XYZ file of C-alpha atoms in Angstrom:
580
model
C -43.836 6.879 -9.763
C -42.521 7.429 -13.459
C -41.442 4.612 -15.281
C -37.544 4.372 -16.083
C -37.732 5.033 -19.669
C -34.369 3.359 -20.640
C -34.135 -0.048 -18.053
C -36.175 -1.908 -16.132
C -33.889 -4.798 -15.469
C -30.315 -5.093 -15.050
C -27.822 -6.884 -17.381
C -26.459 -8.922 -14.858
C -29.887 -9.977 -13.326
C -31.953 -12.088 -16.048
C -32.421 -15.472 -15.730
C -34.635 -18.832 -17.074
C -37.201 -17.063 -14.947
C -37.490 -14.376 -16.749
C -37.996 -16.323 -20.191
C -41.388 -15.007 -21.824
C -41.032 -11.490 -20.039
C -40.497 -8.340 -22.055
C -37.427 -6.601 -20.578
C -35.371 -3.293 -21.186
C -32.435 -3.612 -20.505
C -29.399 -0.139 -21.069
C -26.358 -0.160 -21.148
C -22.608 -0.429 -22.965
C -22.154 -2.635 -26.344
C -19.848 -5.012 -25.298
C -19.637 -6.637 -28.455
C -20.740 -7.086 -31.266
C -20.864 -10.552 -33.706
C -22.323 -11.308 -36.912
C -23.588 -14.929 -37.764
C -25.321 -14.912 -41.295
C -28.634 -12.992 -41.252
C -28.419 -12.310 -37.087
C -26.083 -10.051 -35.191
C -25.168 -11.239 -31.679
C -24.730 -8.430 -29.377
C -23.723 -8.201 -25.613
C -24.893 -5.334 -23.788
C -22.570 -4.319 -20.337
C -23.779 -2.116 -17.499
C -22.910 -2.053 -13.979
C -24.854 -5.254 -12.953
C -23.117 -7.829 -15.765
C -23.575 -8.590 -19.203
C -26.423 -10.776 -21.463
C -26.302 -11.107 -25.009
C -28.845 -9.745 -27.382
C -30.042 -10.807 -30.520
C -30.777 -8.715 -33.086
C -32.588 -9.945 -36.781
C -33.116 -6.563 -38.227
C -29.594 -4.797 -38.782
C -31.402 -1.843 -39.188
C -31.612 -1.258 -35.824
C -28.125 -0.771 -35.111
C -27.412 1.956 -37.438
C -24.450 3.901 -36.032
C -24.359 1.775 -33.437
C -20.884 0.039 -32.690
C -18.531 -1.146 -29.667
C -18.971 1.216 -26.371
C -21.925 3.350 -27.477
C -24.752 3.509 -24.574
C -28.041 1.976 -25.988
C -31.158 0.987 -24.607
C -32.865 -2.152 -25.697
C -36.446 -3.379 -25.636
C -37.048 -7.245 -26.274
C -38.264 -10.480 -25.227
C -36.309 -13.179 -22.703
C -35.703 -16.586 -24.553
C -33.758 -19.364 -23.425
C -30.248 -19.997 -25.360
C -30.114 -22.791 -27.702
C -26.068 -22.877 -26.893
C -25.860 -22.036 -23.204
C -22.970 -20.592 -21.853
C -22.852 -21.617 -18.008
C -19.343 -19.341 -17.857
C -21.750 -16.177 -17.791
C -24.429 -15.949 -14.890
C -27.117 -14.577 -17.723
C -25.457 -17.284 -20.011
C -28.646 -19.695 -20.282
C -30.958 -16.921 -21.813
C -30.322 -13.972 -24.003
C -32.545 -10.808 -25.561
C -34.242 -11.146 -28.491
C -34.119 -7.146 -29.681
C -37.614 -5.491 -30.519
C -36.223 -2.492 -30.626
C -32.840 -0.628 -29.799
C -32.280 3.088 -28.757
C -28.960 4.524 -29.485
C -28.064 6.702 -26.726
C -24.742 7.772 -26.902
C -22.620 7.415 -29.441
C -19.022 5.841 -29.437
C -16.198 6.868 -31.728
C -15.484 3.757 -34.111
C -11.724 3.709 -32.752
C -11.000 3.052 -29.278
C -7.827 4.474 -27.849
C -7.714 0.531 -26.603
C -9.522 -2.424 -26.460
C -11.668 -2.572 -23.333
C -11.019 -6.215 -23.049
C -7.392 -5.589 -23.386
C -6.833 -3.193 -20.960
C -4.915 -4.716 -18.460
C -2.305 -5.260 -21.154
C -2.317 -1.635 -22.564
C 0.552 0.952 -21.004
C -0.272 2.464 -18.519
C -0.324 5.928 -19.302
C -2.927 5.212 -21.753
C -4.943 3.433 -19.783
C -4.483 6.599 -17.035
C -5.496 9.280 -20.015
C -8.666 7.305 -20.288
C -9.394 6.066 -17.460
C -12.995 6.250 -18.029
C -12.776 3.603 -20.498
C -10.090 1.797 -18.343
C -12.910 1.637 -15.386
C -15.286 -0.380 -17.959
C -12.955 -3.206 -18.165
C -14.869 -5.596 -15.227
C -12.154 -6.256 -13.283
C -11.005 -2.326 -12.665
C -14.712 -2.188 -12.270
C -14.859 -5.058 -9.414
C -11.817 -3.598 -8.138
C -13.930 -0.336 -7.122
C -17.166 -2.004 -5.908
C -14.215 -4.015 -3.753
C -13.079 -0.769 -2.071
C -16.375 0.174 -1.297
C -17.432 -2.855 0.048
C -14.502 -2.923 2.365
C -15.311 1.145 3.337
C -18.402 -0.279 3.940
C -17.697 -3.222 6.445
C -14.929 -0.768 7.895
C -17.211 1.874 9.047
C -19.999 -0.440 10.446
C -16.901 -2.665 12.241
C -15.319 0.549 13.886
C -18.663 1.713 14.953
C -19.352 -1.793 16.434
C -16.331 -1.456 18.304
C -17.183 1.666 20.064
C -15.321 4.295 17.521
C -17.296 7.273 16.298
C -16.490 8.923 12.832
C -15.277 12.034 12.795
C -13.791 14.671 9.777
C -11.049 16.799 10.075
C -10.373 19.844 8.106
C -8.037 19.456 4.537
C -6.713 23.006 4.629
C -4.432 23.100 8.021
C -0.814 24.726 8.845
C 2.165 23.861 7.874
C 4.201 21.284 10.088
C 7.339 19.297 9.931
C 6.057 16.036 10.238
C 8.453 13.819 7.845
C 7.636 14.133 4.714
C 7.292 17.759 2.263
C 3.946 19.474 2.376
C 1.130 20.615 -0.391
C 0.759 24.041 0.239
C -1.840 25.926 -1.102
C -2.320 30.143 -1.443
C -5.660 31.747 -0.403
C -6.582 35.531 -1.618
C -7.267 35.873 1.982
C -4.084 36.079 3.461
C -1.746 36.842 -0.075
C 1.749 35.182 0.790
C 0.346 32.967 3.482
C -0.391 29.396 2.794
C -2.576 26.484 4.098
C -0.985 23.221 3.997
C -2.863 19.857 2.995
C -2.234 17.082 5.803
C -0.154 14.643 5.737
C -2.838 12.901 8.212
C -5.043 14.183 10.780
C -2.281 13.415 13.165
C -2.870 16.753 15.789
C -6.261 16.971 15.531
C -7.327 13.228 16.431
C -5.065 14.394 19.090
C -7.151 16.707 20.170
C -10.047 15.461 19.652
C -8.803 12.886 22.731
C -8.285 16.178 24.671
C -12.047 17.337 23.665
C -13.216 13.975 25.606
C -14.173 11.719 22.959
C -13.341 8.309 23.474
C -12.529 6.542 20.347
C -12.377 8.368 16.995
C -11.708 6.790 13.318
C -11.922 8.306 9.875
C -11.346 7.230 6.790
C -8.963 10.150 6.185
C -7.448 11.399 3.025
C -3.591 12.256 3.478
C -1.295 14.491 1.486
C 2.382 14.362 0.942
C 3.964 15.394 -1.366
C 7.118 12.791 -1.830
C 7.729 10.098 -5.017
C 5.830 6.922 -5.831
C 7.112 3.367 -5.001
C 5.060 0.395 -6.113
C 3.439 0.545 -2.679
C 2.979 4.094 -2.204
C 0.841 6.330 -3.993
C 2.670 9.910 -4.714
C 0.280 12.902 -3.813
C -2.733 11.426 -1.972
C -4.433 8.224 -0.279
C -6.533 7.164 2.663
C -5.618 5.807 5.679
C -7.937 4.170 8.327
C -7.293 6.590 11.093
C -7.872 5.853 14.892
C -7.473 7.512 17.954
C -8.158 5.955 21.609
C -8.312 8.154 25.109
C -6.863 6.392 28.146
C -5.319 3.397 26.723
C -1.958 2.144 26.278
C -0.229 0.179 23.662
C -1.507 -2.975 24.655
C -5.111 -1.340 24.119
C -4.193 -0.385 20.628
C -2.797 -3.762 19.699
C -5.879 -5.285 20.886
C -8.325 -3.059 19.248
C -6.458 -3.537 15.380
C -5.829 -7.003 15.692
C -9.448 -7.622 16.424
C -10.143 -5.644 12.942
C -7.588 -6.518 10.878
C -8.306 -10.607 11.610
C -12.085 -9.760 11.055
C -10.939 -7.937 7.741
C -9.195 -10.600 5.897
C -11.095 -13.434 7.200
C -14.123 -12.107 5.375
C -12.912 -10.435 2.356
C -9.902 -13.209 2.055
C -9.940 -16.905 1.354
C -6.415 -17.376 2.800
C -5.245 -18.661 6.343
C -5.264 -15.790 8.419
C -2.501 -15.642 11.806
C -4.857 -15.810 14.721
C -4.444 -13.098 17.147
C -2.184 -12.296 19.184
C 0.146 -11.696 16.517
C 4.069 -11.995 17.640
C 5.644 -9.003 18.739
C 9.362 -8.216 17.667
C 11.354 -5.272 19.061
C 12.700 -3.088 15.598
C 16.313 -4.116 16.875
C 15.704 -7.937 16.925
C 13.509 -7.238 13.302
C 17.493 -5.488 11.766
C 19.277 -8.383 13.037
C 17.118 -11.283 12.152
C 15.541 -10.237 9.163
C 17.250 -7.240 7.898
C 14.065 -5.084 7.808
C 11.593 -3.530 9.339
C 8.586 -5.311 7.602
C 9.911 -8.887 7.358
C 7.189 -11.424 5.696
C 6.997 -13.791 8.015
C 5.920 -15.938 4.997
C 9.433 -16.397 4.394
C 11.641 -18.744 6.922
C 14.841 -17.729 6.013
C 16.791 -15.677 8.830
C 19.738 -13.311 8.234
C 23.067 -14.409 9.876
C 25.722 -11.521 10.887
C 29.179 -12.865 9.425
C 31.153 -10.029 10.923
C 33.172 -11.704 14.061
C 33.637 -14.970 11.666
C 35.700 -13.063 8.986
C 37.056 -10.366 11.265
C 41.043 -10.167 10.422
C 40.081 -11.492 7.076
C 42.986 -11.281 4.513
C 40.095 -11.824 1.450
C 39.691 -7.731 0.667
C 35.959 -8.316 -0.752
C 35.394 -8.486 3.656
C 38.000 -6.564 4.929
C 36.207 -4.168 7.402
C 33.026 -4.866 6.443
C 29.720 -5.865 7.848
C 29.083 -9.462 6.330
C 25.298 -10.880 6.118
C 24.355 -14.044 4.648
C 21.396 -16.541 4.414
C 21.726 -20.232 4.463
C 19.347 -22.210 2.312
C 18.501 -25.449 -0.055
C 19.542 -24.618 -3.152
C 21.427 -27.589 -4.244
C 19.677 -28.455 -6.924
C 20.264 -25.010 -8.471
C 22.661 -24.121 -11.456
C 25.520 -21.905 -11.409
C 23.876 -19.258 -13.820
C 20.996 -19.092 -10.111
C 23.670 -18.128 -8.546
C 25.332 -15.813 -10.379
C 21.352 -13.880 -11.075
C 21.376 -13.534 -7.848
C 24.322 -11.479 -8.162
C 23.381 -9.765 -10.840
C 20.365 -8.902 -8.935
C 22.315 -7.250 -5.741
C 24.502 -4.998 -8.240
C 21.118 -3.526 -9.751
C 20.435 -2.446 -5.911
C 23.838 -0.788 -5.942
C 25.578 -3.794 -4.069
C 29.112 -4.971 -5.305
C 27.512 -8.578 -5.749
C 27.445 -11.588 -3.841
C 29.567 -14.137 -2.570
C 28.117 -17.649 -2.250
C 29.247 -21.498 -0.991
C 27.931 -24.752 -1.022
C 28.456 -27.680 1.750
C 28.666 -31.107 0.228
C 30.000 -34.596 2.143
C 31.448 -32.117 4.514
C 33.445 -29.978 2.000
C 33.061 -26.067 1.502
C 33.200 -25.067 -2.630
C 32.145 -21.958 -4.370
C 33.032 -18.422 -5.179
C 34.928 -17.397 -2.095
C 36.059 -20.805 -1.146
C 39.487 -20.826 -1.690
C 39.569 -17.894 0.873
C 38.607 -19.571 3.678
C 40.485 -20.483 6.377
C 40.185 -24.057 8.543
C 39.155 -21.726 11.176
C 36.464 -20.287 9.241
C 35.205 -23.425 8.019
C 34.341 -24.682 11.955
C 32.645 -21.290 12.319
C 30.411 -21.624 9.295
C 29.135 -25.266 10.330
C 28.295 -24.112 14.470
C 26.902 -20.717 12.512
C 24.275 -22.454 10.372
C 24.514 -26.222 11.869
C 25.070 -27.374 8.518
C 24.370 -30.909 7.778
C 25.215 -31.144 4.086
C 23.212 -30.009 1.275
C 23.045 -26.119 2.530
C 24.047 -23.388 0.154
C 25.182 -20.120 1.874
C 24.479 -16.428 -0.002
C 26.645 -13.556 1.583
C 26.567 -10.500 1.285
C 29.460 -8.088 2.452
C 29.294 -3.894 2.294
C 29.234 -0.951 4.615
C 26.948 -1.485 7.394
C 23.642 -0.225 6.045
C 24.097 -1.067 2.652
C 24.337 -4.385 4.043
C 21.138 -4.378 5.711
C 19.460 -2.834 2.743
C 21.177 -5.453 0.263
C 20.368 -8.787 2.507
C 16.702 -7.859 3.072
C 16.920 -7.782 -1.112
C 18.781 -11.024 -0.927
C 16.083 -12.568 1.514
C 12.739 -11.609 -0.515
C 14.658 -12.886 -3.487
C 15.597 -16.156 -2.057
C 12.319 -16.545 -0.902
C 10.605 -15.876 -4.000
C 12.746 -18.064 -6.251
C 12.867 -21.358 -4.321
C 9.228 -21.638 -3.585
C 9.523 -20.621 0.395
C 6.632 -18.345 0.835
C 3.452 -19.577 1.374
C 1.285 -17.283 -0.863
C -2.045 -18.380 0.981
C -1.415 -17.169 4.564
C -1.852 -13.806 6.004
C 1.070 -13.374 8.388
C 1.138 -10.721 10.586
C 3.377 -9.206 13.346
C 4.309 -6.324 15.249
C 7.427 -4.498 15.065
C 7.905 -2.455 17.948
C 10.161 -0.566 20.161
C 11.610 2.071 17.840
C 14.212 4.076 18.619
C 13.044 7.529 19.227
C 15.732 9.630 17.279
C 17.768 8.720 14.689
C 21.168 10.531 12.857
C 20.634 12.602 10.293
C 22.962 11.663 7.539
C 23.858 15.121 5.818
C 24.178 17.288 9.552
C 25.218 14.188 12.281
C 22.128 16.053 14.082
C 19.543 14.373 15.642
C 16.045 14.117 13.548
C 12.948 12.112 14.842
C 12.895 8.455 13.357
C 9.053 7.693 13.459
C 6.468 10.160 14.772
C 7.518 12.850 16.912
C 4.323 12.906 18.948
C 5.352 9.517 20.113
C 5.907 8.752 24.116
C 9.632 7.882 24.808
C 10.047 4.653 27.341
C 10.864 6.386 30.028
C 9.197 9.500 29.772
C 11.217 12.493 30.603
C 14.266 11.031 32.769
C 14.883 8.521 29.710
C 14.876 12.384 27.073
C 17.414 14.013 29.926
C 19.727 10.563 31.015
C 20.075 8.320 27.990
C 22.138 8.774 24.933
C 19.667 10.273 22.069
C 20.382 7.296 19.940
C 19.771 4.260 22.934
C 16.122 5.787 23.751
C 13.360 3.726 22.474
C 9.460 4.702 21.621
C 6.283 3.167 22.388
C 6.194 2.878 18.444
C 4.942 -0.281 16.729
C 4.077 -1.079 13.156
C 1.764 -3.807 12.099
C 3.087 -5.632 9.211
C 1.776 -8.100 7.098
C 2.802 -10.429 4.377
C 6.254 -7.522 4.046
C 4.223 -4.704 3.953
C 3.472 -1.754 6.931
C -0.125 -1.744 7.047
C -1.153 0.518 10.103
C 1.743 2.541 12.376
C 1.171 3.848 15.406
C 2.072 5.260 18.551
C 1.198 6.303 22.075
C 1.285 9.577 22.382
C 3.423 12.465 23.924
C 0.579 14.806 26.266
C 2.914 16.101 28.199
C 4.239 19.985 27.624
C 7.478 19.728 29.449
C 8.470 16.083 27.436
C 7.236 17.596 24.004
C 9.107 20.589 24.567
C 12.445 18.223 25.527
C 11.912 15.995 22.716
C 11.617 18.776 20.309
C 14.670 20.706 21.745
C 17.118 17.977 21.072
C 15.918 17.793 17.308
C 16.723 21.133 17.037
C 13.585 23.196 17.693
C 13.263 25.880 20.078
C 10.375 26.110 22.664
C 9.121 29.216 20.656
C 9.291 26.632 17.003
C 7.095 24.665 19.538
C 4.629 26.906 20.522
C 4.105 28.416 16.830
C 4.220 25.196 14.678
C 1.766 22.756 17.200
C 0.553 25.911 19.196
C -3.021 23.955 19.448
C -1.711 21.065 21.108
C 0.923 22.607 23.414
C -2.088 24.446 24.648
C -3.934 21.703 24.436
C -1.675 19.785 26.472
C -2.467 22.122 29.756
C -6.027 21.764 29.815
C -5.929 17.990 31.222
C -4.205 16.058 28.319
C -5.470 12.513 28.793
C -2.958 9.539 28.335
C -4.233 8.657 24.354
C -2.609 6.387 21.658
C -3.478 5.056 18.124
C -2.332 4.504 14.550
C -3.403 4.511 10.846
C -4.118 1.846 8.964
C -2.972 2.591 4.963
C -6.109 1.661 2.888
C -4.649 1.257 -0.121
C -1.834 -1.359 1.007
C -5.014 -3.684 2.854
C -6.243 -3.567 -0.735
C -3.225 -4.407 -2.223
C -2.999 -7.301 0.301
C -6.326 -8.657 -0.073
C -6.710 -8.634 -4.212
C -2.915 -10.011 -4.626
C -2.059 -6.599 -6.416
C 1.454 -5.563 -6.807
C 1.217 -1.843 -7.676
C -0.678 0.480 -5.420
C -2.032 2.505 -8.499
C -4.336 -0.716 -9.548
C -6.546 -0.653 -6.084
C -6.970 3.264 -6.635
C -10.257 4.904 -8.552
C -8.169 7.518 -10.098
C -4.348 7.271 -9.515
C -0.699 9.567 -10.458
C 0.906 8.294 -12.753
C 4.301 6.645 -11.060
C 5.520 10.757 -11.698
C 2.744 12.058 -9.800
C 0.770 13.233 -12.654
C -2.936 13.193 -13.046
C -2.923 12.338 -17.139
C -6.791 12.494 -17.078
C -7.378 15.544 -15.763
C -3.376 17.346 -17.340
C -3.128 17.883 -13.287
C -0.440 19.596 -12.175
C -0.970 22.299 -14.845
C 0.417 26.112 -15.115
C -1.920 28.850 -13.598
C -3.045 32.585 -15.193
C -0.640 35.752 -13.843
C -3.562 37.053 -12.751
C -4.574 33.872 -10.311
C -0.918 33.921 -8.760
C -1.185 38.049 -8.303
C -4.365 37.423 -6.546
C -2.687 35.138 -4.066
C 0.371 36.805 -3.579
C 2.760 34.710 -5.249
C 5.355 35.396 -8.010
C 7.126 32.101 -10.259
C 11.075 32.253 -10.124
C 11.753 29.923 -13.281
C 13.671 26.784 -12.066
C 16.103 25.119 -14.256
């Protein structure tokens, strides 16, 4: 076998053993120090870093910060150890030193600094971003997780499986990637917004459990949590089982998951189940941290007749808490905070030796008074934080209100894992612009009561077997068991507003599918990214990704999305109408 020419050891690897051995080690310069006659250099490859010591400065001619070099030397021990570096008890004494390849002088931005460099910088070169260790950890992270993933699913009976990136077109929530072929000029294939029909039908081919570690496509804007474009979802599929099944099977994982790439407490399983209607009213969303106590209080009855305008007619939410101890400008950030979310601010009281004061409290009536003490059995001490708008706004603004609370007084306990199960969706939901009926979750989802619940119950009182697994506020897998019925699909589609023929030609695979012995099948997707986020206490979804969009959806490394030659769009079939 040929000898590696530029390493036979690994930064990261040398130790007091190795003192007396001749080494060569390759890699990045880290740094690079002078001290009198000697240069102290560190030398950074995949493995770790160990500092080199070089007496002849000839050796480093053009040389400096980030070239590749390879070094050959002998293994002493340090004189001053540094036991905050694995390698920090020896270092390299430099025989000689190959320069490799050569780095520019000026660095677009400090490696070491990265982290606090903007982000589009750090996105043009992300190559150099990468080198900074922990964006490099953060990778061999993901793949160690990919790794246990894979070998967990398989131990659990699921087989891996790859469906195909170019599909059809299909109205499945959010807008598609489509992309032109020379094939078919004015046709399109569309990129998936997840393997959804086809681990369908993979149940219907007679495999028992599938997964993939699938790569999904939709095209819709970033949020801190989502990625714009692309990411990966843990997909999995199961034949013959039923929600329960499902459950089961992803709280077995997801336990396993963070219990060995976590040091927090994890929620044991079974985790608590809460219907999405119970979720609204008690927490004012649909992926409430359980982390945080508080609980969201509906105001409504109390202040209905109300001569105080701010609640006339409106839906009134509001959170009691300790905040005592709190000053006035606390109170008046929070309303600050409730405007920037396009609320009209927030009304607040306190409850002292039995007395009411605050913003609103001159409003209050004796009556009200008695219904805010049986509301929140107040003992004295409690301030309240309410909220009052049209009804969804005031949803949307107390969930705000809730996480903010929680944050700033302390109430979340940021070493648990808690996880639950929001379930029982509703099936359809209004769509705001046509007062039609649109699907509200996946419309390959089984409606509780099958077909006599599609052709008896109002559209807007039928529920799904539809369940989301949350954890610490964010969705981490959803799911569904799944519609295989023709006649139900066809029903369910009908009252959104598709014909049996939009059926047949936009999931004309699985409507035939569906009459060649369909068996009962359910599943869900866990999003990758978002356990990552979980697990390394990230905030932005970009940050546990190799090679993210920008927060615009633009690939600044590679100038992706970019304009196209005339002759590449005549080949396809496709002519640009200029868009102001």
């Amino acid at each position: 076998m040929k000898k590696n020419i530029y390493k036979t050891n690994n930064c990261g690897e040398l130790r007091l053993i190795n003192v007396g051995q001749e080494v060569r080690l390759a890699g990045w310069v880290n740094s690079i120090r002078k001290l009198g006659g000697i240069t102290f250099l560190t030398l950074r490859d995949h493995f770790g870093v160990t500092q080199i010591i070089v007496n002849n400065e000839e050796m480093l001619r053009d040389v400096c910060k980030e070239s590749t070099i390879s070094v050959l030397g002998e293994v002493v021990e340090r004189s001053s150890k540094n036991l905050n570096m694995p390698t920090g008890e020896i270092e390299v004494v430099a025989k000689q030193i190959t320069l490799l390849g050569k780095s520019l002088n000026v660095l677009p931005f400090e490696i070491s600094e990265a982290p606090n460099t903007k982000e589009e910088l750090r996105l043009k070169y992300r190559y150099l971003d990468l080198r900074n260790p922990a964006n490099h950890d953060m990778v061999v992270f993901r793949s160690k997780v990919l790794n246990w993933t894979r070998n967990k699913l398989t131990d659990m009976g699921f087989i891996e499986v790859q469906t195909p990136i170019l599909t059809s077109s299909s109205p499945e929530g959010a807008r598609d990637y489509i992309v032109p072929t020379i094939n078919a000029p004015g046709e399109f294939y569309a990129l998936p917004q997840a393997p959804q029909q086809f681990k369908q039908l993979l149940m219907i081919s007679g495999f028992d459990k599938y997964f993939q570690v699938a790569p999904c496509f939709r095209n819709e804007a970033a949020r801190a949590d989502r990625s714009p474009g692309e990411f990966y979802q843990i997909d999995l599929e199961m034949s013959f089982a039923t929600q329960d099944d499902v459950m089961e099977a992803c709280e077995e994982f997801a336990t396993e998951l963070f219990t060995k790439f976590s040091n927090k407490l994890v929620d044991s399983a079974p985790f608590i189940r809460i219907p999405y209607k119970q979720a609204i009213e008690k927490y004012c969303s649909d992926k409430p941290d359980l982390r945080n106590p508080l609980i969201v209080h509906d105001l409504s009855n109390i202040f209905k007749g109300t001569e105080f305008n701010a609640f006339k007619n409106k839906t009134i939410k509001a959170i009691c808490a300790n905040a005592q101890d709190k000053p006035r400008r606390f109170y008046d950030d929070l309303g600050k905070t409730i405007v920037a979310y396009e609320g009209k601010g927030m009304a607040w009281l306190k409850f002292v030796d039995g007395e009411f004061s605050g913003s609103i409290v001159k409003f209050l009536t004796e009556q009200n008074k008695a219904d805010l003490i049986a509301e929140f059995n107040l003992k004295g001490g409690e301030s309240i934080f309410i909220i009052a708008d049209e009804p969804k706004m005031a949803i949307k603004l107390a969930n705000v209100l809730r996480n903010e609370l929680g944050e700033q007084l302390n109430l979340i306990d940021k070493n648990r894992v808690a996880f639950c199960w929001v379930c029982d969706f509703p099936f359809f939901e209004e769509n705001e612009e046509t007062g039609g009926i649109d699907f509200s979750h996946n419309p390959f989802s089984m409606p509780q009561g099958g077909l006599e619940a599609l052709e008896g119950k109002n559209p807007f009182d039928i529920v799904a077997y539809q369940y989301d697994l949350v954890c610490n506020g964010y969705e981490t897998l959803s799911g569904a068991v799944r519609n295989h019925q023709t006649d139900l699909m066809v029903k369910a589609f009908e009252m959104a507003g598709y014909t049996k023929e939009d059926v047949e030609t936009k999931f004309g695979a699985l409507y035939t599918a569906f009459q060649y012995g369909a068996p009962p099948h359910a599943g869900g997707a866990f999003g990758l990214e978002r356990l990552l986020m979980i697990l390394t206490d990230n905030e932005l979804i970009r940050d546990v990704i190799t090679f993210p969009l920008n927060k615009n959806a633009k690939d600044l490394l590679m100038g992706a999305p970019s304009a196209v030659s005339e002759k590449q769009l005549t080949d396809v079939g496709i002519q640009l109408i200029k868009k102001d």
